[in-house]
Amino acid sequence: MRHGNGDGAGGGQAGAEFDLAAMEILEPLAEKYGLFLAKRTCWHVQFRGNRRMFDVACDPWTSWALGARVGIWPDADSGPAVGGVPVPWPRALSVQEILHTVHGMRENAWPWIAATPAELRAILLTLAGLVDQYCGELLVDDDAFARAEILVNQEITERKAFLRQFEDC
C-alpha cells in the first residue's frame, strides 16, 4: 500500500510523516541513553552513541512495516574501514526477538504494521515504551547485551532445528 501522492524512493508525504513521528517519539528515548542521530534516510533512523546503537526502520511499501534493533558497534571511532581493513558490522538484535526470548513478552506480538500515520505514531510510542522498559539495559550494559545475544541465538538455532524436522516430510 502506498501512502500519499507521489511517494517515491526519495520520500514523499509518507517519508515526512515517518521522519516527524520518529524524531518526536524516539529522539527523547535516544537522548535518555546518550545516543545521537547518526543516520537518517526516508525510512530509516539510526541513533548512535559511544558503542551503542538504536536503529528503527519503516517500509511504507508494505504498509508501514516497522522494525527496531538495538546493538553494539565494534569500536566507537571506527568507520567502514580502518587503514583499508574492513571493520566488522555492528552486532545487533531485533527488539522483538529480545523481548520474546529474554523477557517472554507477548505484548509486542502484533505485526509491526500501521496503515495510517496515526497508527504509525501509536506503534512508535509502544515501541519506545517497550525499549525503555525492557531493552534499556542493553543500550548501556555490554554484559547484558552479550547475555541477550546468547539467548536469542540459542532460540533461533532451536527454532531452525525444529523447522528442519518438517523439511523432509
C-alpha atoms as one frame of an Amber mdcrd trajectory, in Angstrom:
protein
   0.000   0.000   0.000   1.344   3.415  -0.883   0.717   6.482   1.207   0.237
   9.997  -0.065   0.511  11.178  -3.628   3.771  10.936  -5.482   5.599   8.799
  -2.942   8.903   7.586  -4.237  12.163   6.189  -3.009  13.131   9.746  -2.118
  10.428  10.259   0.491   7.143  11.951  -0.257   4.446  12.527   2.339   4.882
   9.087   3.945   8.584   9.755   4.463   7.895  13.121   6.058   5.296  11.571
   8.382   7.650   8.802   9.488  10.514  11.244   9.926   8.476  13.599  12.099
   6.976  10.811  14.217  10.348   9.116  14.695  12.008  12.337  15.788   9.218
  13.357  18.175   8.861   9.916  19.779  12.280   8.280  19.550  14.647  11.220
  19.955  13.827  11.724  23.671  14.402   7.993  24.246  17.745   8.153  22.436
  18.752  11.239  24.435  17.977   9.373  27.654  20.544   6.716  26.706  23.148
   9.158  25.445  22.628   8.400  21.759  22.655  10.859  18.881  21.263  10.703
  15.391  23.907   9.034  13.245  21.943   8.231  10.101  18.623   9.389   8.769
  17.044   8.367   5.497  13.448   8.395   4.380  12.558   5.167   6.145  15.465
   4.605   8.465  16.629   6.351  11.629  19.736   5.216  13.475  20.768   6.667
  16.818  24.334   6.047  17.933  26.498   6.977  20.864  29.734   5.629  22.270
  29.366   1.935  21.310  25.544   1.791  21.442  23.034   1.744  18.638  19.259
   2.033  18.370  18.021   1.502  14.839  14.437   1.891  13.591  13.301   1.213
  10.039   9.962   1.558   8.327   8.940   0.225   4.929   5.963   2.172   3.583
   5.687  -0.112   0.585   4.428  -2.820   2.932   2.050  -0.573   4.841   4.442
   0.865   7.396   6.004  -2.462   8.403   8.174  -1.357  11.293  11.208  -2.910
  12.920  13.753  -1.905  15.533  17.131  -3.188  16.608  19.500  -2.447  19.451
  23.174  -3.189  19.181  26.814  -2.554  19.835  29.372  -1.137  17.417  32.770
  -2.864  17.322  34.602   0.372  18.117  33.287   3.835  18.906  35.612   5.584
  16.456  35.662   3.060  13.635  34.165   3.653  10.255  33.526   1.148   7.493
  37.294   0.613   7.149  40.333   1.436   9.242  43.613   1.624   7.349  41.974
  -0.162   4.433  40.942  -3.088   6.669  37.161  -3.587   6.863  35.645  -3.232
  10.312  33.092  -5.898  11.280  29.452  -4.892  11.091  27.896  -3.925  14.393
  26.222  -6.644  16.428  22.502  -6.026  16.604  19.426  -7.814  17.854  15.829
  -7.378  16.831  13.836  -5.735  19.603  11.034  -8.249  19.001  13.441 -11.206
  19.348  14.902  -9.752  22.540  11.523  -9.222  24.168  10.229 -12.667  23.249
  13.373 -14.570  24.184  14.765 -12.703  27.159  11.583 -11.428  28.754   8.975
 -13.855  27.402   6.915 -10.840  26.402   3.874 -11.243  24.208   2.600  -7.677
  24.303   4.666  -6.837  21.228   3.484  -9.831  19.212   1.325  -7.793  16.849
   2.600  -7.414  13.298   4.659  -4.217  13.080   2.151  -2.653  10.707   0.332
   0.651  10.663  -1.907   1.659   7.804  -2.117   5.342   8.757   0.204   7.957
  10.243  -1.835   7.855  13.484  -1.295   4.084  13.756   2.392   4.568  12.971
   2.672   7.011  15.882   0.858   4.592  18.190   3.272   1.774  17.267   6.310
   4.032  17.682   5.047   5.085  21.130   4.532   1.443  22.120   7.932   0.516
  20.722   9.620   3.345  22.635   7.918   2.222  25.837   8.959  -1.404  25.361
  12.552  -0.472  24.572  12.685   1.822  27.572  11.139  -0.732  29.907  12.679
  -3.995  28.749  15.620  -3.290  26.435  17.089  -0.199  28.069  19.793  -2.157
  29.884  21.040  -3.493  26.542  21.778   0.072  25.480  24.009   0.730  28.495
  25.440  -2.636  29.558  27.691  -4.701  27.281  27.363  -7.753  29.544  23.561
  -7.591  29.442  23.708  -7.335  25.651  26.072 -10.323  25.439  23.740 -12.432
  27.611  20.730 -11.447  25.500  22.658 -12.171  22.301  23.495 -15.704  23.517
  19.867 -16.411  24.482  18.455 -15.047  21.233  20.963 -17.004  19.144  20.151
 -20.212  21.067  16.442 -19.748  20.463  16.961 -19.021  16.765  19.115 -22.174
  16.451  16.450 -24.252  18.226  13.721 -22.808  16.018  15.703 -23.625  12.854
  16.344 -27.185  14.077  12.647 -27.613  14.822  11.632 -26.368  11.371  14.187
 -28.617   9.639  12.297 -31.649  11.004   9.456 -30.838   8.625  11.537 -30.182
   5.525  11.797 -33.886   4.659   8.085 -34.565   5.156
